[in-house]
Structures are given as structure tokens and as C-alpha cells.
Amino acid sequence: MVGGSVTATRFAVERVGGAQVGGCADGEDMFSTIFERSGMCMARLDPQFRVLDANPDFVRQFDRAPAEMTGRGLLDLMHPSVGDRLGRQLAKLVEGRRSRVSEHVVALRAGGSAFTGELTGVAVQGHDRRTGAIVVLMRPDDQAVPGQVVVDRDRVLTEVDAKILEGVAAGMSTVQLAAQLYLSRQGVEYHVSAMLRKLKAPNRPALVSRAYALGILSVGSWPPKVLPNCVK
């Protein structure tokens, strides 16, 4: 889907999100139309982040049967490296602190393969003005985005880079990494900055997502582990 269509879809969903559930027939009709025909991967969650229903595009992207999705926790469909942070972001919707959140995530298909993308969550209010549901849109990263990083993953990191990347993926802070690896904070930031440039990532979460997408970090490992053939 082109960028303009994605923007229009988000705008329409946010309009529905701003309306009370069951309080606007036009809003419900709009949501149903968007849900089934937008071409976006969409699902509706309860306040505990369980899937109430998902459109065919969402189900297809996760390579699961429709019956497998209903009642499944959204965080169970994410890699452990992003689950905690995404949970905190979605909690802001439930608590009314935000009406919309967006996060770059690493998601898991049924067979265990990973894919990355942007997940947007929009709060839908009930009659009591509390969040009764969350609409999520998942936009997988395209395989051929102009300017997308292309690197040879073999021997792409030094041993220190690998240790720092594993720590970043596990959610460790600069101070924690510095203490664990006997480096200064400036030293840790130097290595992080070098990896951001090498993988063309704008920030730490995107760095982790790129590392999983490129197969530098092992999907099946927790704590996160860089594959040996990616270390010089």
C-alpha cells in the first residue's frame, strides 16, 4: 500500500477511535469498511491486549488460522525483545494517558520466523469514556524500500559490538552495559553510534529490529544472542 493510502487509513481509524463504541452508527460502518477492505493488517484488542478479531490481512501476515488469533495475546505474537516496551505503550491507551501510540516491532509468525514493522495502536472509548478496545494496525517493513540497508551479515560486528548489541536488545541501559563490559559510558555510546550508522538505524529500537531482520540476532534465543558467524 502506498504512503498516502496508509495515512488516510490511519486518519479514518483515529476518527473511529475518537468516537464512543456503539455511540455512532456511521463510525461503526466506517470501521467495518476499513477493517475489511483497507488492505492493512488490522486487529481489535480488549484492554488486556487479547485479540478480539483480526482481518484477513492481519491473520495472513502472521501465518495463522483465524481461530488461532482470537483470544491470543498480542504480546505473545511479538519477540521477547519488544514485548515489555510494547506492553507499556499499549497500557497508556488503556489508562487514558494516550489516544494513539506507535512502535517499531519484531513480530513472530507461526513457524518461528520473524518480521519487522510499525505497529500503531488507537484507543476506542466506551460509553463511560474509558478505553473499551484498542485498534492496532501492523505495517510490515517492505522488502525493497528505497534506501533500505543492504549489508553482508557475515563478520559484520566486533566482539564488543556483539556484546553491546545483545545488551541493547535485552533492554540494558548505557550505564549497565558500561559496568558489565568495563567500558566508559562514552565508549558504549561510541559502539552504539557505529552500529547505528552501519545498519542505518535511527535509534536503538530500530537497531534491534534491523539486527533481527538481517539475521544478526537469533530469533530463538533469550537473552538475545548474536549469531557467531556475524562476529569478526
PDB file of C-alpha atoms in Angstrom:
ATOM      1  CA  MET A   1       0.000   0.000   0.000  1.00  0.00           C
ATOM      2  CA  VAL A   2       1.317   3.450  -0.867  1.00  0.00           C
ATOM      3  CA  GLY A   3       2.086   6.005   1.830  1.00  0.00           C
ATOM      4  CA  GLY A   4      -0.939   8.193   1.065  1.00  0.00           C
ATOM      5  CA  SER A   5      -3.349   5.285   1.493  1.00  0.00           C
ATOM      6  CA  VAL A   6      -1.688   4.328   4.776  1.00  0.00           C
ATOM      7  CA  THR A   7      -2.035   7.888   6.067  1.00  0.00           C
ATOM      8  CA  ALA A   8      -5.689   8.039   5.025  1.00  0.00           C
ATOM      9  CA  THR A   9      -6.413   4.716   6.716  1.00  0.00           C
ATOM     10  CA  ARG A  10      -4.809   5.844   9.954  1.00  0.00           C
ATOM     11  CA  PHE A  11      -6.750   9.102   9.885  1.00  0.00           C
ATOM     12  CA  ALA A  12     -10.038   7.272   9.422  1.00  0.00           C
ATOM     13  CA  VAL A  13      -9.263   4.735  12.150  1.00  0.00           C
ATOM     14  CA  GLU A  14      -8.343   7.535  14.553  1.00  0.00           C
ATOM     15  CA  ARG A  15     -11.683   9.210  13.798  1.00  0.00           C
ATOM     16  CA  VAL A  16     -13.417   5.975  14.756  1.00  0.00           C
ATOM     17  CA  GLY A  17     -11.181   5.688  17.804  1.00  0.00           C
ATOM     18  CA  GLY A  18     -12.292   9.109  18.949  1.00  0.00           C
ATOM     19  CA  ALA A  19     -15.944   8.075  18.886  1.00  0.00           C
ATOM     20  CA  GLN A  20     -17.675   6.096  21.600  1.00  0.00           C
ATOM     21  CA  VAL A  21     -18.149   2.407  20.868  1.00  0.00           C
ATOM     22  CA  GLY A  22     -21.790   1.836  19.921  1.00  0.00           C
ATOM     23  CA  GLY A  23     -22.443   5.577  20.010  1.00  0.00           C
ATOM     24  CA  CYS A  24     -22.165   6.315  16.314  1.00  0.00           C
ATOM     25  CA  ALA A  25     -23.594   4.106  13.584  1.00  0.00           C
ATOM     26  CA  ASP A  26     -21.622   5.937  10.911  1.00  0.00           C
ATOM     27  CA  GLY A  27     -18.441   5.361  12.905  1.00  0.00           C
ATOM     28  CA  GLU A  28     -19.194   1.657  13.210  1.00  0.00           C
ATOM     29  CA  ASP A  29     -19.895   1.396   9.460  1.00  0.00           C
ATOM     30  CA  MET A  30     -16.675   3.259   8.718  1.00  0.00           C
ATOM     31  CA  PHE A  31     -14.711   0.948  10.968  1.00  0.00           C
ATOM     32  CA  SER A  32     -16.192  -2.176   9.382  1.00  0.00           C
ATOM     33  CA  THR A  33     -15.331  -0.917   5.921  1.00  0.00           C
ATOM     34  CA  ILE A  34     -11.774  -0.028   6.880  1.00  0.00           C
ATOM     35  CA  PHE A  35     -11.321  -3.264   8.809  1.00  0.00           C
ATOM     36  CA  GLU A  36     -12.262  -5.498   5.890  1.00  0.00           C
ATOM     37  CA  ARG A  37     -11.169  -3.505   2.844  1.00  0.00           C
ATOM     38  CA  SER A  38      -8.239  -1.279   3.783  1.00  0.00           C
ATOM     39  CA  GLY A  39      -5.509  -3.718   2.754  1.00  0.00           C
ATOM     40  CA  MET A  40      -3.845  -3.003   6.117  1.00  0.00           C
ATOM     41  CA  CYS A  41      -3.139  -5.640   8.770  1.00  0.00           C
ATOM     42  CA  MET A  42      -5.685  -4.724  11.458  1.00  0.00           C
ATOM     43  CA  ALA A  43      -6.928  -6.263  14.675  1.00  0.00           C
ATOM     44  CA  ARG A  44      -9.094  -5.232  17.616  1.00  0.00           C
ATOM     45  CA  LEU A  45      -7.861  -5.929  21.150  1.00  0.00           C
ATOM     46  CA  ASP A  46      -9.529  -5.952  24.538  1.00  0.00           C
ATOM     47  CA  PRO A  47      -7.958  -3.902  27.396  1.00  0.00           C
ATOM     48  CA  GLN A  48      -5.800  -6.921  28.292  1.00  0.00           C
ATOM     49  CA  PHE A  49      -4.323  -6.827  24.741  1.00  0.00           C
ATOM     50  CA  ARG A  50      -6.087 -10.055  23.687  1.00  0.00           C
ATOM     51  CA  VAL A  51      -7.216 -10.292  20.059  1.00  0.00           C
ATOM     52  CA  LEU A  52     -10.999  -9.925  19.772  1.00  0.00           C
ATOM     53  CA  ASP A  53     -10.979 -10.142  15.992  1.00  0.00           C
ATOM     54  CA  ALA A  54      -8.472  -9.703  13.182  1.00  0.00           C
ATOM     55  CA  ASN A  55      -8.942  -9.010   9.497  1.00  0.00           C
ATOM     56  CA  PRO A  56      -7.655 -11.446   6.836  1.00  0.00           C
ATOM     57  CA  ASP A  57      -4.557  -9.343   6.125  1.00  0.00           C
ATOM     58  CA  PHE A  58      -3.501  -9.454   9.787  1.00  0.00           C
ATOM     59  CA  VAL A  59      -4.094 -13.205  10.036  1.00  0.00           C
ATOM     60  CA  ARG A  60      -2.215 -13.842   6.793  1.00  0.00           C
ATOM     61  CA  GLN A  61       0.786 -11.774   7.863  1.00  0.00           C
ATOM     62  CA  PHE A  62       1.220 -13.894  10.998  1.00  0.00           C
ATOM     63  CA  ASP A  63       0.717 -17.121   9.016  1.00  0.00           C
ATOM     64  CA  ARG A  64      -2.003 -18.381  11.357  1.00  0.00           C
ATOM     65  CA  ALA A  65      -5.571 -19.618  11.040  1.00  0.00           C
ATOM     66  CA  PRO A  66      -8.295 -17.129  12.105  1.00  0.00           C
ATOM     67  CA  ALA A  67      -9.285 -19.379  15.019  1.00  0.00           C
ATOM     68  CA  GLU A  68      -5.706 -19.258  16.324  1.00  0.00           C
ATOM     69  CA  MET A  69      -5.764 -15.464  16.563  1.00  0.00           C
ATOM     70  CA  THR A  70      -8.967 -14.942  18.544  1.00  0.00           C
ATOM     71  CA  GLY A  71      -8.208 -14.740  22.262  1.00  0.00           C
ATOM     72  CA  ARG A  72      -4.426 -14.753  21.735  1.00  0.00           C
ATOM     73  CA  GLY A  73      -2.422 -12.061  23.490  1.00  0.00           C
ATOM     74  CA  LEU A  74      -0.865  -9.614  21.057  1.00  0.00           C
ATOM     75  CA  LEU A  75       2.369  -9.631  23.067  1.00  0.00           C
ATOM     76  CA  ASP A  76       2.594 -13.401  22.530  1.00  0.00           C
ATOM     77  CA  LEU A  77       2.917 -12.642  18.814  1.00  0.00           C
ATOM     78  CA  MET A  78       5.937 -10.404  19.425  1.00  0.00           C
ATOM     79  CA  HIS A  79       9.569 -11.246  20.023  1.00  0.00           C
ATOM     80  CA  PRO A  80      10.534 -11.022  23.738  1.00  0.00           C
ATOM     81  CA  SER A  81      12.893  -8.149  22.924  1.00  0.00           C
ATOM     82  CA  VAL A  82       9.970  -5.813  22.182  1.00  0.00           C
ATOM     83  CA  GLY A  83       7.169  -7.266  24.345  1.00  0.00           C
ATOM     84  CA  ASP A  84       7.772  -5.255  27.510  1.00  0.00           C
ATOM     85  CA  ARG A  85       8.134  -1.922  25.761  1.00  0.00           C
ATOM     86  CA  LEU A  86       5.087  -2.502  23.558  1.00  0.00           C
ATOM     87  CA  GLY A  87       3.072  -3.542  26.606  1.00  0.00           C
ATOM     88  CA  ARG A  88       3.958  -0.288  28.360  1.00  0.00           C
ATOM     89  CA  GLN A  89       2.910   1.716  25.300  1.00  0.00           C
ATOM     90  CA  LEU A  90      -0.438  -0.077  24.966  1.00  0.00           C
ATOM     91  CA  ALA A  91      -1.063   0.362  28.704  1.00  0.00           C
ATOM     92  CA  LYS A  92      -1.010   4.132  28.136  1.00  0.00           C
ATOM     93  CA  LEU A  93      -4.017   3.699  25.833  1.00  0.00           C
ATOM     94  CA  VAL A  94      -5.942   1.677  28.403  1.00  0.00           C
ATOM     95  CA  GLU A  95      -5.130   4.172  31.168  1.00  0.00           C
ATOM     96  CA  GLY A  96      -6.224   7.115  29.023  1.00  0.00           C
ATOM     97  CA  ARG A  97      -2.786   8.738  29.008  1.00  0.00           C
ATOM     98  CA  ARG A  98      -2.532   8.498  25.219  1.00  0.00           C
ATOM     99  CA  SER A  99      -5.037   8.184  22.383  1.00  0.00           C
ATOM    100  CA  ARG A 100      -2.520   6.784  19.899  1.00  0.00           C
ATOM    101  CA  VAL A 101       0.855   5.051  20.133  1.00  0.00           C
ATOM    102  CA  SER A 102       3.287   3.793  17.518  1.00  0.00           C
ATOM    103  CA  GLU A 103       6.175   1.372  17.912  1.00  0.00           C
ATOM    104  CA  HIS A 104       8.614  -0.396  15.594  1.00  0.00           C
ATOM    105  CA  VAL A 105       8.382  -4.084  16.493  1.00  0.00           C
ATOM    106  CA  VAL A 106       9.751  -7.539  15.761  1.00  0.00           C
ATOM    107  CA  ALA A 107       6.845  -9.963  15.288  1.00  0.00           C
ATOM    108  CA  LEU A 108       6.816 -13.751  15.022  1.00  0.00           C
ATOM    109  CA  ARG A 109       4.997 -15.930  12.511  1.00  0.00           C
ATOM    110  CA  ALA A 110       3.605 -19.359  13.328  1.00  0.00           C
ATOM    111  CA  GLY A 111       6.711 -21.146  12.086  1.00  0.00           C
ATOM    112  CA  GLY A 112       9.011 -19.033  14.244  1.00  0.00           C
ATOM    113  CA  SER A 113      10.307 -16.724  11.507  1.00  0.00           C
ATOM    114  CA  ALA A 114      10.479 -13.037  12.359  1.00  0.00           C
ATOM    115  CA  PHE A 115       9.421  -9.914  10.516  1.00  0.00           C
ATOM    116  CA  THR A 116       9.653  -6.260  11.454  1.00  0.00           C
ATOM    117  CA  GLY A 117       7.209  -3.430  11.013  1.00  0.00           C
ATOM    118  CA  GLU A 118       5.434  -0.437  12.507  1.00  0.00           C
ATOM    119  CA  LEU A 119       2.563  -1.155  14.880  1.00  0.00           C
ATOM    120  CA  THR A 120       0.102   1.646  15.600  1.00  0.00           C
ATOM    121  CA  GLY A 121      -2.465   1.399  18.383  1.00  0.00           C
ATOM    122  CA  VAL A 122      -5.556   3.629  18.693  1.00  0.00           C
ATOM    123  CA  ALA A 123      -7.793   3.755  21.773  1.00  0.00           C
ATOM    124  CA  VAL A 124     -11.536   3.242  21.262  1.00  0.00           C
ATOM    125  CA  GLN A 125     -13.654   4.649  24.069  1.00  0.00           C
ATOM    126  CA  GLY A 126     -16.788   3.124  25.584  1.00  0.00           C
ATOM    127  CA  HIS A 127     -19.857   4.985  26.813  1.00  0.00           C
ATOM    128  CA  ASP A 128     -18.114   5.687  30.122  1.00  0.00           C
ATOM    129  CA  ARG A 129     -15.228   7.386  28.294  1.00  0.00           C
ATOM    130  CA  ARG A 130     -12.907   4.554  29.269  1.00  0.00           C
ATOM    131  CA  THR A 131     -10.930   2.621  26.693  1.00  0.00           C
ATOM    132  CA  GLY A 132     -13.088  -0.349  25.748  1.00  0.00           C
ATOM    133  CA  ALA A 133     -10.899  -1.638  22.946  1.00  0.00           C
ATOM    134  CA  ILE A 134      -7.705  -0.954  21.027  1.00  0.00           C
ATOM    135  CA  VAL A 135      -7.459  -0.996  17.251  1.00  0.00           C
ATOM    136  CA  VAL A 136      -3.978  -1.952  16.047  1.00  0.00           C
ATOM    137  CA  LEU A 137      -2.545  -1.564  12.564  1.00  0.00           C
ATOM    138  CA  MET A 138       0.546  -3.550  11.612  1.00  0.00           C
ATOM    139  CA  ARG A 139       2.538  -2.303   8.646  1.00  0.00           C
ATOM    140  CA  PRO A 140       5.334  -4.797   7.826  1.00  0.00           C
ATOM    141  CA  ASP A 141       8.559  -3.329   6.536  1.00  0.00           C
ATOM    142  CA  ASP A 142       8.750  -3.682   2.771  1.00  0.00           C
ATOM    143  CA  GLN A 143      11.409  -5.930   1.335  1.00  0.00           C
ATOM    144  CA  ALA A 144      12.507  -3.327  -1.187  1.00  0.00           C
ATOM    145  CA  VAL A 145      12.181   0.075   0.448  1.00  0.00           C
ATOM    146  CA  PRO A 146      14.313   2.726  -1.308  1.00  0.00           C
ATOM    147  CA  GLY A 147      17.466   3.294   0.728  1.00  0.00           C
ATOM    148  CA  GLN A 148      16.982   0.107   2.761  1.00  0.00           C
ATOM    149  CA  VAL A 149      20.186  -1.143   4.335  1.00  0.00           C
ATOM    150  CA  VAL A 150      21.975  -3.925   2.497  1.00  0.00           C
ATOM    151  CA  VAL A 151      24.881  -5.442   4.412  1.00  0.00           C
ATOM    152  CA  ASP A 152      26.822  -8.667   4.487  1.00  0.00           C
ATOM    153  CA  ARG A 153      25.906 -10.037   7.871  1.00  0.00           C
ATOM    154  CA  ASP A 154      28.985 -12.291   7.982  1.00  0.00           C
ATOM    155  CA  ARG A 155      31.638 -10.832  10.297  1.00  0.00           C
ATOM    156  CA  VAL A 156      29.763  -7.530  10.474  1.00  0.00           C
ATOM    157  CA  LEU A 157      30.377  -6.921  14.219  1.00  0.00           C
ATOM    158  CA  THR A 158      33.345  -6.916  16.554  1.00  0.00           C
ATOM    159  CA  GLU A 159      33.128  -8.951  19.752  1.00  0.00           C
ATOM    160  CA  VAL A 160      32.473  -5.780  21.748  1.00  0.00           C
ATOM    161  CA  ASP A 161      29.798  -4.666  19.257  1.00  0.00           C
ATOM    162  CA  ALA A 162      28.108  -8.048  19.634  1.00  0.00           C
ATOM    163  CA  LYS A 163      28.042  -7.864  23.445  1.00  0.00           C
ATOM    164  CA  ILE A 164      26.638  -4.347  23.340  1.00  0.00           C
ATOM    165  CA  LEU A 165      24.006  -5.256  20.747  1.00  0.00           C
ATOM    166  CA  GLU A 166      22.902  -8.215  22.860  1.00  0.00           C
ATOM    167  CA  GLY A 167      22.610  -5.911  25.874  1.00  0.00           C
ATOM    168  CA  VAL A 168      20.663  -3.265  23.951  1.00  0.00           C
ATOM    169  CA  ALA A 169      18.267  -5.951  22.675  1.00  0.00           C
ATOM    170  CA  ALA A 170      17.764  -7.124  26.267  1.00  0.00           C
ATOM    171  CA  GLY A 171      16.869  -3.591  27.357  1.00  0.00           C
ATOM    172  CA  MET A 172      20.068  -2.762  29.228  1.00  0.00           C
ATOM    173  CA  SER A 173      20.992   0.894  29.737  1.00  0.00           C
ATOM    174  CA  THR A 174      24.291   2.523  28.804  1.00  0.00           C
ATOM    175  CA  VAL A 175      25.323   2.560  32.467  1.00  0.00           C
ATOM    176  CA  GLN A 176      24.566  -1.150  32.883  1.00  0.00           C
ATOM    177  CA  LEU A 177      26.470  -2.049  29.707  1.00  0.00           C
ATOM    178  CA  ALA A 178      29.441   0.063  30.735  1.00  0.00           C
ATOM    179  CA  ALA A 179      29.646  -1.667  34.121  1.00  0.00           C
ATOM    180  CA  GLN A 180      29.243  -5.148  32.645  1.00  0.00           C
ATOM    181  CA  LEU A 181      31.807  -4.691  29.867  1.00  0.00           C
ATOM    182  CA  TYR A 182      34.268  -2.492  31.827  1.00  0.00           C
ATOM    183  CA  LEU A 183      33.857   0.383  29.385  1.00  0.00           C
ATOM    184  CA  SER A 184      33.155   4.055  29.887  1.00  0.00           C
ATOM    185  CA  ARG A 185      29.695   5.339  29.042  1.00  0.00           C
ATOM    186  CA  GLN A 186      31.266   7.263  26.161  1.00  0.00           C
ATOM    187  CA  GLY A 187      32.814   4.023  24.938  1.00  0.00           C
ATOM    188  CA  VAL A 188      29.438   2.263  24.911  1.00  0.00           C
ATOM    189  CA  GLU A 189      27.825   5.166  23.077  1.00  0.00           C
ATOM    190  CA  TYR A 190      30.660   5.133  20.526  1.00  0.00           C
ATOM    191  CA  HIS A 191      29.999   1.486  19.684  1.00  0.00           C
ATOM    192  CA  VAL A 192      26.219   2.015  19.595  1.00  0.00           C
ATOM    193  CA  SER A 193      26.620   5.008  17.270  1.00  0.00           C
ATOM    194  CA  ALA A 194      28.887   2.997  14.981  1.00  0.00           C
ATOM    195  CA  MET A 195      26.290   0.204  14.725  1.00  0.00           C
ATOM    196  CA  LEU A 196      23.503   2.733  14.095  1.00  0.00           C
ATOM    197  CA  ARG A 197      25.486   4.084  11.132  1.00  0.00           C
ATOM    198  CA  LYS A 198      26.452   0.631   9.857  1.00  0.00           C
ATOM    199  CA  LEU A 199      22.869  -0.681   9.888  1.00  0.00           C
ATOM    200  CA  LYS A 200      21.342   2.713   9.007  1.00  0.00           C
ATOM    201  CA  ALA A 201      19.079   2.669  12.063  1.00  0.00           C
ATOM    202  CA  PRO A 202      17.792   5.945  13.577  1.00  0.00           C
ATOM    203  CA  ASN A 203      17.658   4.740  17.196  1.00  0.00           C
ATOM    204  CA  ARG A 204      18.201   1.748  19.490  1.00  0.00           C
ATOM    205  CA  PRO A 205      14.799   0.050  18.982  1.00  0.00           C
ATOM    206  CA  ALA A 206      15.259   0.284  15.210  1.00  0.00           C
ATOM    207  CA  LEU A 207      18.801  -1.081  15.579  1.00  0.00           C
ATOM    208  CA  VAL A 208      17.463  -4.172  17.333  1.00  0.00           C
ATOM    209  CA  SER A 209      14.711  -4.615  14.736  1.00  0.00           C
ATOM    210  CA  ARG A 210      17.214  -4.373  11.883  1.00  0.00           C
ATOM    211  CA  ALA A 211      19.525  -6.858  13.586  1.00  0.00           C
ATOM    212  CA  TYR A 212      16.687  -9.405  13.845  1.00  0.00           C
ATOM    213  CA  ALA A 213      15.528  -8.730  10.279  1.00  0.00           C
ATOM    214  CA  LEU A 214      19.071  -9.262   8.945  1.00  0.00           C
ATOM    215  CA  GLY A 215      19.556 -12.450  10.937  1.00  0.00           C
ATOM    216  CA  ILE A 216      22.309 -10.984  13.109  1.00  0.00           C
ATOM    217  CA  LEU A 217      20.359 -11.698  16.302  1.00  0.00           C
ATOM    218  CA  SER A 218      18.958 -15.191  16.750  1.00  0.00           C
ATOM    219  CA  VAL A 219      15.138 -15.223  16.859  1.00  0.00           C
ATOM    220  CA  GLY A 220      15.002 -18.350  19.026  1.00  0.00           C
ATOM    221  CA  SER A 221      17.293 -17.100  21.805  1.00  0.00           C
ATOM    222  CA  TRP A 222      16.544 -15.261  25.035  1.00  0.00           C
ATOM    223  CA  PRO A 223      18.523 -13.469  26.339  1.00  0.00           C
ATOM    224  CA  PRO A 224      19.326 -12.100  22.866  1.00  0.00           C
ATOM    225  CA  LYS A 225      22.299 -13.702  21.148  1.00  0.00           C
ATOM    226  CA  VAL A 226      24.304 -12.566  18.113  1.00  0.00           C
ATOM    227  CA  LEU A 227      24.985 -15.434  15.725  1.00  0.00           C
ATOM    228  CA  PRO A 228      28.657 -16.462  15.761  1.00  0.00           C
ATOM    229  CA  ASN A 229      29.182 -16.003  12.010  1.00  0.00           C
ATOM    230  CA  CYS A 230      28.269 -12.307  12.375  1.00  0.00           C
ATOM    231  CA  VAL A 231      31.249 -11.608  14.671  1.00  0.00           C
ATOM    232  CA  LYS A 232      34.719 -10.801  13.371  1.00  0.00           C
TER     233      LYS A 232
END
